[in-house]
Short mmCIF file of C-alpha atoms and ligand atoms in Angstrom, two decimals:
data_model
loop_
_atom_site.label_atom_id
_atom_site.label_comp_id
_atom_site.label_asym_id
_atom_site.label_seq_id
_atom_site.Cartn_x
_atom_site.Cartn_y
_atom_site.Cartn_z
CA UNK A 1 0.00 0.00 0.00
CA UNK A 2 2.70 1.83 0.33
CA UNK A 3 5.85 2.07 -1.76
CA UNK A 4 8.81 3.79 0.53
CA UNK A 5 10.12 6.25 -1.78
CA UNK A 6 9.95 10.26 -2.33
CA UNK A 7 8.13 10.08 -5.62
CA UNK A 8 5.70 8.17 -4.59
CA UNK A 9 5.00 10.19 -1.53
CA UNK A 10 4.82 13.57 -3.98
CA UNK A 11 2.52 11.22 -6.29
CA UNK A 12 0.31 10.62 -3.41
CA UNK A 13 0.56 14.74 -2.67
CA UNK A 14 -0.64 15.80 -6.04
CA UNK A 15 -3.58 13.19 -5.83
CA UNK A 16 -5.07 14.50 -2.59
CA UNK A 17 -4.26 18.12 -3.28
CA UNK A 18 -7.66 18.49 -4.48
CA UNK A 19 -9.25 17.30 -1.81
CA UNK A 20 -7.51 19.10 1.13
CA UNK A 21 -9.53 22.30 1.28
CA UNK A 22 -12.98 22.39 2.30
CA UNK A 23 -14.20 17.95 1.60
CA UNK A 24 -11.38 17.70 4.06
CA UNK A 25 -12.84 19.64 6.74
CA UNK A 26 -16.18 18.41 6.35
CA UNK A 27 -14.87 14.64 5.87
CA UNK A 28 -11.54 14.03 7.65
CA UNK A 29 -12.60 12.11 10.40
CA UNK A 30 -14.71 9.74 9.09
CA UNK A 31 -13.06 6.71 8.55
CA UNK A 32 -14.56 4.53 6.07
CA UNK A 33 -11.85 1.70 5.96
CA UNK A 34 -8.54 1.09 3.73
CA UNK A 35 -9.45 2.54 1.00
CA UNK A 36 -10.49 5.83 2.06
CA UNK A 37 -9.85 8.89 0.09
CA UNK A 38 -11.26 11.28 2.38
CA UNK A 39 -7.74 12.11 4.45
CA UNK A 40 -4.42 12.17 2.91
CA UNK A 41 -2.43 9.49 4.27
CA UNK A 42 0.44 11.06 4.12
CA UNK A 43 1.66 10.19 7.20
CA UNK A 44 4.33 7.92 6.31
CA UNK A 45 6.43 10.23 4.00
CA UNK A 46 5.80 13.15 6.32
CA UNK A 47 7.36 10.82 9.24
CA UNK A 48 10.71 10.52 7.56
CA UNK A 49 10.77 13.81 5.48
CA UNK A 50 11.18 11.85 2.14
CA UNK A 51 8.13 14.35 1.56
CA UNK A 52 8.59 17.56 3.95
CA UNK A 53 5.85 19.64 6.17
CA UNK A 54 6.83 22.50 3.69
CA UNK A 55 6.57 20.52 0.65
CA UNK A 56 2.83 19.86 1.71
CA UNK A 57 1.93 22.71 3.26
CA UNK A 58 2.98 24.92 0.20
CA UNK A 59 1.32 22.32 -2.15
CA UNK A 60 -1.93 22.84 -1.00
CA UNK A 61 -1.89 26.48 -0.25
CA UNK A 62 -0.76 26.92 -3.82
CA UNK A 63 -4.66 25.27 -4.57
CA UNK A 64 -6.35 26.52 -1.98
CA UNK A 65 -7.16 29.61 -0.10
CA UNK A 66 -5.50 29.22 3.58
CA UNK A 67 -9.10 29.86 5.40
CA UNK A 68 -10.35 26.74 3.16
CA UNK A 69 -7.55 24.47 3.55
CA UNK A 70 -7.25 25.77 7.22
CA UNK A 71 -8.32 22.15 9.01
CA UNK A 72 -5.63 20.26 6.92
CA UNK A 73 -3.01 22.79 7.70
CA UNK A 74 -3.74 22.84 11.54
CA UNK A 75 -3.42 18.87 11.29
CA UNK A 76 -0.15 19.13 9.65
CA UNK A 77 1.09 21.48 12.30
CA UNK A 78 -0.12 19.57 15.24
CA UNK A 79 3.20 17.28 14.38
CA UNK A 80 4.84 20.22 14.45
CA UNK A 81 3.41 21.25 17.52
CA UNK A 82 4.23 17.70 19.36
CA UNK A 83 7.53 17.68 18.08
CA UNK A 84 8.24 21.37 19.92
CA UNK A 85 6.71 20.68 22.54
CA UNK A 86 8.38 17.33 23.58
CA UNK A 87 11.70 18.77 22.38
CA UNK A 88 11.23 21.02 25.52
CA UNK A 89 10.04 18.03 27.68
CA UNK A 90 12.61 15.61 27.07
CA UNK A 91 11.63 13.94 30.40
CA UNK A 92 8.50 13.11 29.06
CA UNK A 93 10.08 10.58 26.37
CA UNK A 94 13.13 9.24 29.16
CA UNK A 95 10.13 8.34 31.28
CA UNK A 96 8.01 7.02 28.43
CA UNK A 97 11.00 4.81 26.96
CA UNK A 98 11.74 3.73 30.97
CA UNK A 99 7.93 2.41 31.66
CA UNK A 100 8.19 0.55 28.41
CA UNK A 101 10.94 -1.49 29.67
CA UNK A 102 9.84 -2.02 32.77
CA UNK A 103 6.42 -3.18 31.98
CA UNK A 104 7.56 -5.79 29.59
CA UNK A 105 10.28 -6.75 31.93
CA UNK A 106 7.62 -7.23 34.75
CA UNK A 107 5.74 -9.44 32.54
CA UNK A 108 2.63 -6.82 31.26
CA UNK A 109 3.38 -7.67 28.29
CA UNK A 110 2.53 -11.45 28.36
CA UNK A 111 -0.48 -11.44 30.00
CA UNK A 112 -3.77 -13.27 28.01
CA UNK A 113 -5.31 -9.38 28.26
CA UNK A 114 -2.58 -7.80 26.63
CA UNK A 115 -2.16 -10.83 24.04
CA UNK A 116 -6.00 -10.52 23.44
CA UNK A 117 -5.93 -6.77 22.69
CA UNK A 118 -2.46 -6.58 19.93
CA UNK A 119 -4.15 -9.93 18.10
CA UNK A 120 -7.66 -8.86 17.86
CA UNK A 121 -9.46 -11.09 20.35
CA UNK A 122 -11.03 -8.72 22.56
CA UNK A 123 -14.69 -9.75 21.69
CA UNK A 124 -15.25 -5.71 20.83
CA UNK A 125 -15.45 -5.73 17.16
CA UNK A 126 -13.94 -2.54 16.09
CA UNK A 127 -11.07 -3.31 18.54
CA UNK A 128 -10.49 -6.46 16.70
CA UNK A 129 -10.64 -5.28 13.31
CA UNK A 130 -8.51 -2.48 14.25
CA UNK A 131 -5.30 -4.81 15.35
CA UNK A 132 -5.57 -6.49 12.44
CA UNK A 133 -5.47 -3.33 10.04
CA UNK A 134 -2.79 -1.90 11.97
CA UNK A 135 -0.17 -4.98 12.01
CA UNK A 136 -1.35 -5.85 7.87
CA UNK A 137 -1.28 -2.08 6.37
CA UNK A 138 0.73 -0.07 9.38
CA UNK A 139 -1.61 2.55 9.36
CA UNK A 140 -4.83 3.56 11.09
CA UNK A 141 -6.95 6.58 10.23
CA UNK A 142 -6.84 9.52 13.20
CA UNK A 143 -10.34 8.90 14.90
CA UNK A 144 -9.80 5.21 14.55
CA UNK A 145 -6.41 5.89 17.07
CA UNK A 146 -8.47 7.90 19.37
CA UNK A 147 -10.78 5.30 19.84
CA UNK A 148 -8.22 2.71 20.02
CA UNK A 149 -6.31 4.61 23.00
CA UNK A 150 -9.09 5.33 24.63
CA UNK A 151 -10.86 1.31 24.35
CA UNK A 152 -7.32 0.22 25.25
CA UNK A 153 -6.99 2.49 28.87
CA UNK A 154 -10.44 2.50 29.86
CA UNK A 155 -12.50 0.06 28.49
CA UNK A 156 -9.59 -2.78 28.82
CA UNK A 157 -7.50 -1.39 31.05
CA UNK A 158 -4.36 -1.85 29.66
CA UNK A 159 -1.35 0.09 30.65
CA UNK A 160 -1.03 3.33 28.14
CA UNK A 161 2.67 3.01 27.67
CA UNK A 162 1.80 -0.39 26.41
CA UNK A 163 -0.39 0.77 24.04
CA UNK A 164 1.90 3.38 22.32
CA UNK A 165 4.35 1.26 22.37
CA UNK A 166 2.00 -1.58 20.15
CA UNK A 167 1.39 1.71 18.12
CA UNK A 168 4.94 2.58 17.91
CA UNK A 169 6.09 -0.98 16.54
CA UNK A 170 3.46 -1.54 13.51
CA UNK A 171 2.57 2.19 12.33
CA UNK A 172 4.84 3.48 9.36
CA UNK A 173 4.20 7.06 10.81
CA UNK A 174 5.27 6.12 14.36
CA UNK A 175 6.87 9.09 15.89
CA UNK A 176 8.10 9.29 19.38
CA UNK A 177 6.35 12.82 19.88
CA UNK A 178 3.16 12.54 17.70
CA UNK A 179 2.32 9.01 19.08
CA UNK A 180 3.88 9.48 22.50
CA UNK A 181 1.56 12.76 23.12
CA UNK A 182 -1.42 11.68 21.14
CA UNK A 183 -1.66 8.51 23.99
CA UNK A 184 -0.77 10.80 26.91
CA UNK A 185 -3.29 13.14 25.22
CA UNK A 186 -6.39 10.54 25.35
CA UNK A 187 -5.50 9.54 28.79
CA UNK A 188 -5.61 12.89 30.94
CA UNK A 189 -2.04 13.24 31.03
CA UNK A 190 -1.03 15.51 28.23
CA UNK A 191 -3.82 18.66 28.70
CA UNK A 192 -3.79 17.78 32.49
CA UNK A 193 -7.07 15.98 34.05
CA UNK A 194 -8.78 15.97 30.10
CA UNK A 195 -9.48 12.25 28.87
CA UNK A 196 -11.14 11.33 25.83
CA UNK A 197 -13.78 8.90 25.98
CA UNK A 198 -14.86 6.32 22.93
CA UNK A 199 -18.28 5.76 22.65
CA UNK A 200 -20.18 2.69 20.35
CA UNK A 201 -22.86 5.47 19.04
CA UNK A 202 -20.04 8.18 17.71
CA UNK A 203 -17.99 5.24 16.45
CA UNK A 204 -20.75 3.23 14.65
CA UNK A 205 -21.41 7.23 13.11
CA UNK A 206 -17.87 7.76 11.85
CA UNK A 207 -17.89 4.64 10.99
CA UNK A 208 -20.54 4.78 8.73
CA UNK A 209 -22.28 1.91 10.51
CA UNK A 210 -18.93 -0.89 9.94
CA UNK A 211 -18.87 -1.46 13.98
CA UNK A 212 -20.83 -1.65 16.96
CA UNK A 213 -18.75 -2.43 19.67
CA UNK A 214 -20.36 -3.39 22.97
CA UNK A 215 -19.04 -3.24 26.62
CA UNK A 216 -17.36 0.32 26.32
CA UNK A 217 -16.35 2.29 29.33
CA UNK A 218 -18.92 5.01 30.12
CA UNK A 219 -16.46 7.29 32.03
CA UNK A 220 -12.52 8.00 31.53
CA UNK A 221 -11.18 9.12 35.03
CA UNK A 222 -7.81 10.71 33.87
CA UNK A 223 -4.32 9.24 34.85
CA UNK A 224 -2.17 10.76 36.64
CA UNK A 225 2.16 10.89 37.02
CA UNK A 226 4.90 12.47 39.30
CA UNK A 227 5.23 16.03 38.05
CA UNK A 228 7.15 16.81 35.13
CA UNK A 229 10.39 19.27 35.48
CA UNK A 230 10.16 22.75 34.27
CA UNK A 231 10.53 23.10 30.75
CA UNK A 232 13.93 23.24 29.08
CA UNK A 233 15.40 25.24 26.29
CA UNK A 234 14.98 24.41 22.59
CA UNK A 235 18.92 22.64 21.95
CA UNK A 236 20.85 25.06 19.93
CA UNK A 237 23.19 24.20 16.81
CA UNK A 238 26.63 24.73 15.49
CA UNK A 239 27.09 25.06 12.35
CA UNK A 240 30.71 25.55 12.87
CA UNK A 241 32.79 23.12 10.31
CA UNK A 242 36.71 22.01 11.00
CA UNK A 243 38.66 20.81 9.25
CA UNK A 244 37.93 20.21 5.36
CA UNK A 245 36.95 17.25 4.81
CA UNK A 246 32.64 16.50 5.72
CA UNK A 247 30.48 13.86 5.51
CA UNK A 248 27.15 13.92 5.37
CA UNK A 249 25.16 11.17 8.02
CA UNK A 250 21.39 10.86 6.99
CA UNK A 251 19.11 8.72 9.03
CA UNK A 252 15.59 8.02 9.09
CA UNK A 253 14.02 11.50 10.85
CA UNK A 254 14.64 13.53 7.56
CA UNK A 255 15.67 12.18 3.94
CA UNK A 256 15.08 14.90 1.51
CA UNK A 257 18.96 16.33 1.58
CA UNK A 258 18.10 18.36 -1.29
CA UNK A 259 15.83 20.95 0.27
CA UNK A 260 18.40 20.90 4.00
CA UNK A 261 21.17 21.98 1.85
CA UNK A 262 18.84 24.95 0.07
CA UNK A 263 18.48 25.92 3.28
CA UNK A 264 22.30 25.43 4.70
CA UNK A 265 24.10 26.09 1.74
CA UNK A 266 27.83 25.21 4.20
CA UNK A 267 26.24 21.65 3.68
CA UNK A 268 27.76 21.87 0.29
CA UNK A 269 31.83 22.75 0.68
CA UNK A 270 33.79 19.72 1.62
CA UNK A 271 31.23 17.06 1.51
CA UNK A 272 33.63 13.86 0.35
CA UNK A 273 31.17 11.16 1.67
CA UNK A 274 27.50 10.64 2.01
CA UNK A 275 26.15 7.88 4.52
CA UNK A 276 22.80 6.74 6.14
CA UNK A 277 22.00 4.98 8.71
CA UNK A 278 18.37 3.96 10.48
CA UNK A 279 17.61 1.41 13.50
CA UNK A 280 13.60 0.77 13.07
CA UNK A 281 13.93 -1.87 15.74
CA UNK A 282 15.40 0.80 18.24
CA UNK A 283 11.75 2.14 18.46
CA UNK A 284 10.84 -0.82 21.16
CA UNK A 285 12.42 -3.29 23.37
CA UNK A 286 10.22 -5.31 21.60
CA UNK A 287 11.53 -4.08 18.22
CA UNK A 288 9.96 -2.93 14.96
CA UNK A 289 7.04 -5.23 12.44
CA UNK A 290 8.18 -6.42 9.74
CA UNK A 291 6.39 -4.04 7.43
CA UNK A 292 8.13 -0.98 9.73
CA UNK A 293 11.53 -2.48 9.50
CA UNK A 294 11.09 -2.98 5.49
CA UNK A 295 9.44 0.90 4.92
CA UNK A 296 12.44 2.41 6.78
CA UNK A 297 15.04 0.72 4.70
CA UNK A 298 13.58 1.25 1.96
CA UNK A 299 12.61 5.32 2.87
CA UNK A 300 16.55 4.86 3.44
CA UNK A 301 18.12 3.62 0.21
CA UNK A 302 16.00 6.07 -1.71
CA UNK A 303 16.81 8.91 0.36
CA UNK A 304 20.66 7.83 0.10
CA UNK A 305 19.98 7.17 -3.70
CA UNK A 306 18.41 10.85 -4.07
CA UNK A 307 21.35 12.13 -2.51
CA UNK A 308 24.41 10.23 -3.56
CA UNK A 309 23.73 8.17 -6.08
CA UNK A 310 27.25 6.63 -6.13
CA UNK A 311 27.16 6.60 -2.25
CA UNK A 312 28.26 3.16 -0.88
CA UNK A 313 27.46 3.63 2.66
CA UNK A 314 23.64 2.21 3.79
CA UNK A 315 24.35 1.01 7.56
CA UNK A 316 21.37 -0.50 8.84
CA UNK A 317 20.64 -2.34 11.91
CA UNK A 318 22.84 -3.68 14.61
CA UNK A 319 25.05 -1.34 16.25
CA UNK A 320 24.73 1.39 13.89
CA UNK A 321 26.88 4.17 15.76
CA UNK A 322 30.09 1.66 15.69
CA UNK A 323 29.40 1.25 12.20
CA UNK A 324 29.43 5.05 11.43
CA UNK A 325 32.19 5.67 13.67
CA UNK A 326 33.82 3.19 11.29
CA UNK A 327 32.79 4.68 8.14
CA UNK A 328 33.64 8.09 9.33
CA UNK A 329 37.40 6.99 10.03
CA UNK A 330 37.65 4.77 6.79
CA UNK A 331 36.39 8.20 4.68
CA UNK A 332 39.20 10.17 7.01
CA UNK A 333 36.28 12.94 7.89
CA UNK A 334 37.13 16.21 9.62
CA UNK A 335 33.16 16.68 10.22
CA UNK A 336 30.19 14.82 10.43
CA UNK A 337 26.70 16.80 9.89
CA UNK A 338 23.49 15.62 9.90
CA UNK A 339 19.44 16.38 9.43
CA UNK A 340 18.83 17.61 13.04
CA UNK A 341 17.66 14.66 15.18
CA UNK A 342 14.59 15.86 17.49
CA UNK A 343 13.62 13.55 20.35
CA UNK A 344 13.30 10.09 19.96
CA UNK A 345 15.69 7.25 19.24
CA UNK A 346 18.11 9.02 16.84
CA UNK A 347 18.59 11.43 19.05
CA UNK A 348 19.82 8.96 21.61
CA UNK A 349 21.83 7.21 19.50
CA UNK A 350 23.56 10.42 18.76
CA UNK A 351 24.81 10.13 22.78
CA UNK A 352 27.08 6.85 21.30
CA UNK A 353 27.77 8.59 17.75
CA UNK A 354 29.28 11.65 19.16
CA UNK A 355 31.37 9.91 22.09
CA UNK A 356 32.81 7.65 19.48
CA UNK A 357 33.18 10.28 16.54
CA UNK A 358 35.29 12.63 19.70
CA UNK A 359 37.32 9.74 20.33
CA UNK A 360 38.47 9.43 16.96
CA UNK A 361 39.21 13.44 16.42
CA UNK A 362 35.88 13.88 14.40
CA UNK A 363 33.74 16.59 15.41
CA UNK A 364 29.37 15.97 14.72
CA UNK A 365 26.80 18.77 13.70
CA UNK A 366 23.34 18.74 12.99
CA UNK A 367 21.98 20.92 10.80
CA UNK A 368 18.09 22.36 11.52
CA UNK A 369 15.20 23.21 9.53
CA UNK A 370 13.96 26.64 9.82
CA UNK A 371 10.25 24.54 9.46
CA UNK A 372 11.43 23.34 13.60
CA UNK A 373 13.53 26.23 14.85
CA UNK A 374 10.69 28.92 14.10
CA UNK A 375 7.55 27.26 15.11
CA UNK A 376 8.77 25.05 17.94
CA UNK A 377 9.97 27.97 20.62
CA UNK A 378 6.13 28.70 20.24
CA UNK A 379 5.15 24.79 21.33
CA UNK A 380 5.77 25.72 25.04
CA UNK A 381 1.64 25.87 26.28
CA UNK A 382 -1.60 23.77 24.20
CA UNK A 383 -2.42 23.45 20.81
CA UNK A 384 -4.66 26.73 20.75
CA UNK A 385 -1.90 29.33 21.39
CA UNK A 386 0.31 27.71 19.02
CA UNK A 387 -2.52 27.88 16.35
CA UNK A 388 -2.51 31.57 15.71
CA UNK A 389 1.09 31.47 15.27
CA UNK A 390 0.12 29.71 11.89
CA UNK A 391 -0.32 32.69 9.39
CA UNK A 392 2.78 34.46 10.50
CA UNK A 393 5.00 30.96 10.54
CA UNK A 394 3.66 30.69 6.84
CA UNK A 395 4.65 34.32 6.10
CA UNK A 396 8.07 34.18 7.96
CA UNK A 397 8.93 30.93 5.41
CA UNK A 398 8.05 32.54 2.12
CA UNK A 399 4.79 30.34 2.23
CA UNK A 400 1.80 32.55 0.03
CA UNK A 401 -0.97 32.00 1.81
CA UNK A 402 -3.91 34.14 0.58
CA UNK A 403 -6.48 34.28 3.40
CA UNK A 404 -10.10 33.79 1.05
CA UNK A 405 -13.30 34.49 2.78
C1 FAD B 501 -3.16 7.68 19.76
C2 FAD B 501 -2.59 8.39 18.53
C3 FAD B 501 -1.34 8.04 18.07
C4 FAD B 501 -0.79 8.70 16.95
N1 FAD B 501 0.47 8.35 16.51
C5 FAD B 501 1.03 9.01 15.46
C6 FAD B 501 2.33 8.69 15.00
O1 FAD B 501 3.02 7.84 15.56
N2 FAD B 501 2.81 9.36 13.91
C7 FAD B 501 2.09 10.32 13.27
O2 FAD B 501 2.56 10.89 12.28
N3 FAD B 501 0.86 10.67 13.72
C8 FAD B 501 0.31 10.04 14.78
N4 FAD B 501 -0.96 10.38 15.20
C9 FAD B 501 -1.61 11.53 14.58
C10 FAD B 501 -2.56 11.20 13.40
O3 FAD B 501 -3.44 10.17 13.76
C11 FAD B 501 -1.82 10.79 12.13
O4 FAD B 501 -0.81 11.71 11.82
C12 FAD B 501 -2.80 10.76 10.94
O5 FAD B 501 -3.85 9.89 11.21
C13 FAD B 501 -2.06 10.31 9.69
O6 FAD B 501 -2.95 10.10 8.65
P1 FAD B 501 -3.01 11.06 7.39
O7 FAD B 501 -1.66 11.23 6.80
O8 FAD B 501 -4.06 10.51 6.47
O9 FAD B 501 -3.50 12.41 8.04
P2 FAD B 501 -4.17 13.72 7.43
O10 FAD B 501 -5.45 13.93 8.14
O11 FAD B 501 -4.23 13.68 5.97
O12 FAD B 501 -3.18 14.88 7.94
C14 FAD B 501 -2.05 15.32 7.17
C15 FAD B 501 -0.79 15.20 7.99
O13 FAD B 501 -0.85 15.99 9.18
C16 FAD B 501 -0.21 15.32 10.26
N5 FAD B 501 -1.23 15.05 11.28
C17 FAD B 501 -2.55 14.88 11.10
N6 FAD B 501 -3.19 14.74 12.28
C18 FAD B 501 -2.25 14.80 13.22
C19 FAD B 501 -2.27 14.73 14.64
N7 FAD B 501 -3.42 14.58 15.31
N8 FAD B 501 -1.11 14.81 15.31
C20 FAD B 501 0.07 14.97 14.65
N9 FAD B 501 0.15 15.08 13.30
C21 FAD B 501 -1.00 14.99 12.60
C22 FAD B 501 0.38 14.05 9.70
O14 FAD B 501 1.72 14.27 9.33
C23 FAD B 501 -0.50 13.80 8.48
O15 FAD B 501 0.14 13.04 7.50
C24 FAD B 501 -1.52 9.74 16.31
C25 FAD B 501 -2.79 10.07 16.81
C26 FAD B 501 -3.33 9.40 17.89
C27 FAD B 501 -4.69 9.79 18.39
#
C-alpha cells in the first residue's frame, strides 16, 4: 500500500491536493476503511521527510485559499506542535522509553489481556478489526487511534505506555512525539485531568455503521504521574565546520537532503562522503514489524539514492553508531553533519555517535530546519496558542498564503 520512496509520496501529494480544502474539513474524520480517500495518508512520508511539512503545506496552499484548507493545515502542524513541545520536555520521552521497559520486563506484556488486545481477540469488534489493520497495512486513520487509546486504557484497562508502544512498533508514521503525546493526550495526562472517551454510538457514526462495539467504558477518570520538570530550552546548533573534509550522516528523521542543503548552503563545501543509517527496531524493546523495518530501509536507500547516487554507505541495523564511527574513520572525515535529530531514538543514538566520533578526532553537527527552529519555541503551552502562530509561521517561510473568505 505503500511504496517507501519520495516520488511516490509527492505522487500521493498531487492526488489529494484536491481534496484538502474544504471535503477535508467536512470529511476528515470519518473513517470509512482502507481505501479511504477522504484524508491524505500522508503520514508515512511526512514521518521521515522523504516528503517535507513545507513541501505539503505549500502544495496545498498553492490550490487553496488558507481559510479553506485551514483544518488540513492545523493537522499538519499539530506534528509540528508535538515535536516542539516534547523537544522542551525531554523527560517526558526518558520516562516514556523507561515504563516501556519495565512493563515488559515485569511481565505486562505477556499477559492473556494484553495478548487478546495486539491480536484482535477482545470480543469488541472494532477493537479487533482495528489490530488487524494496523499490524497488515501499518496505518490507522486519526479517529480510529483515538478510539483505540481510549478502548485500550479505559475500556480494557491496559497500561497506556503499552499501548503506544504496540502503536509505535506496527505504524509506518510512528513518531516518538506525535504518538507518545497523542496517547498521553487521550488519557488525561497531556492537557492535564482531560481524557477522551470512545463511545459505540459516535464510532458506529464515523464509521458509517462498519462497527458496533459493545461493553465500552462510560467514564474516563484521567491518569495521573509524578510532576514533570520545568521546561527546558529548545537545543541550539553549530554550524561551525573544521577541518575540510565533511560527511554527510542521513538517518531516518529527515531524507530529503536536497531541500536541508537549500536551506544550509555550508552543507555543500567539503562534503567527500555521504552515509545513512536507520535502526527501526530501536523504536521498542520489543523491536519494529516487519512491514516498519522494510518501509524504513527502503525510505533509506531512496533517500541515500536521491542524494548520492554513487554513495556506498547504507548502515542499517545492529550497532549502527560503531558502524558510522567506522565509516567516518575509513572516509578520514574532519566533520560529520546531519538532518537535526529531534527527540526520539536518533537522538539517543547520537549520545554513542558523538562519544565515538570525539574519540576518533571527528567533530558531529546537525543541521536544523527553519520549518522546527521557528515554530517550535512557540510549542511551550496547548495546541490553541500555538494555532494563531500559523499565518505568521507561513509568512516568515516565504509560504503565500492568501487568506479567502
Ligand atoms: C493515539 C494516537 C497516536 C498517533 N500516533 C502518530 C504517530 O506515531 N505518527 C504520526 O505521524 N501521527 C500520529 N498520530 C496523529 C494522526 O493520527 C496521524 O498523523 C494521521 O492519522 C495520519 O494520517 P493522514 O496522513 O491521512 O493524516 P491527514 O489527516 O491527511 O493529515 C495530514 C498530515 O498531518 C499530520 N497530522 C494529522 N493529524 C495529526 C495529529 N493529530 N497529530 C500529529 N500530526 C498529525 C500528519 O503528518 C499527516 O500526514 C496519532 C494520533 C493518535 C490519536
Amino acid at each position: 500500500m505503500f511504496d517507501p520512496t519520495r516520488a511516490a509520496g509527492l505522487e500521493a501529494l498531487r492526488d489529494f491536493v484536491p481534496r484538502a480544502g474544504s471535503a477535508y474539513a467536512r470529511q476528515r474524520n470519518i473513517d470509512t476503511g482502507p481505501h479511504r480517500t477522504n484524508v491524505s495518508t500522508l503520514s508515512p512520508y511526512i514521518r521521515h521527510r522523504l516528503v517535507t511539512e513545507r513541501e505539503v503545506v505549500t502544495a496545498v496552499l498553492e490550490a487553496h485559499s488558507l481559510s479553506a484548507a485551514e483544518k488540513f493545515v492545523q493537522e499538519v502542524m499539530w506534528r509540528t506542535y508535538w515535536k516542539g513541545w516534547l523537544e522542551q520536555n525531554p523527560e517526558v520521552w526518558r520516562r516514556y522509553r523507561q515504563d516501556v521497559a519495565e512493563l515488559i520486563d515485569a511481565g505486562s506484556a505477556d499477559t492473556p489481556e494484553y495478548r487478546d488486545a495486539v491480536s484482535g481477540r477482545t470480543g469488541i469488534d472494532a477493537m479487533d478489526a482495528w489490530a488487524g489493520e494496523l499490524v497488515e497495512t501499518g496505518y490507522l486513520h486519526n479517529h480510529t487511534r483515538m478510539w483505540f487509546a481510549s478502548i485500550w486504557i479505559f475500556t480494557l484497562r491496559l497500561p497506556w505506555q503499552l499501548g503506544a508502544d504496540f502503536f509505535y512498533r506496527h505504524l509506518l508514521d510512528g513518531d516518538a512525539a506525535s504518538n507518545t503525546l497523542s496517547w498521553r493526550w487521550v488519557a488525561g495526562l497531556q492537557t492535564v485531568g482531560k481524557t477522551y472517551l470512545a463511545t459505540a454510538s459516535n464510532i458506529a457514526r464515523y464509521t458509517e455503521g462498519r462497527f458496533h462495539p459493545e461493553g465500552l467504558a462510560t467514564s474516563a477518570p484521567a491518569l495521573s504521574e509524578e510532576p514533570l520538570p520545568p521546561r527546558s530550552p529548545i537545543p541550539s546548533v553549530e554550524t561551525a565546520v573544521s577541518g575540510e573534509r565533511l560527511g554527510i550522516l542521513l538517518h531516518e528523521e529527515d531524507l530529503a537532503l536536497d531541500s536541508l542543503r537549500g536551506e544550509h548552503p555550508w552543507l555543500d563545501g567539503g562534503v567527500v562522503a555521504i552515509a545513512a543509517s536507520a535502526d527501526a527496531e530501536a523504536r521498542s524493546p520489543m523491536g519494529a514489524s516487519d512491514i516498519v523495518r522494510a518501509f524504513t530501509a527502503g525510505a533509506l536507500a531512496d533517500g541515500l539514492d536521491r542524494a548520492a547516487p554513487a554513495a556506498t554507505a547504507l548502515v542499517l541495523g545492529v550497532d549502527p553508531a560503531a558502524a558510522v564511527v567506522e565509516w567516518a574513520a575509513a572516509e578520514n572525515l574532519d566533520t560529520v553533519v546531519m538532518p537535526y535529530a529531534p527527540v526520539g531514538p536518533v537522538e539517543e543514538r547520537m549520545t554513542a555517535l558523538r562519544a565515538g566520533l570525539r574519540d576518533g578526532g571527528i567533530a558531529l553537527r546537525a543541521a536544523r530546519r527553519d520549518w522546527d527552529s521557528l515554530a517550535w519555541p512557540h510549542a511551550r503551552r496547548g495546541f490553541f496558542p500555538f494555532r494563531t502562530q500559523i499565518p505568521q509561521l507561513l509568512s516568515q517561510q516565504g509560504i503565500p498564503a492568501s487568506p479567502g473568505r
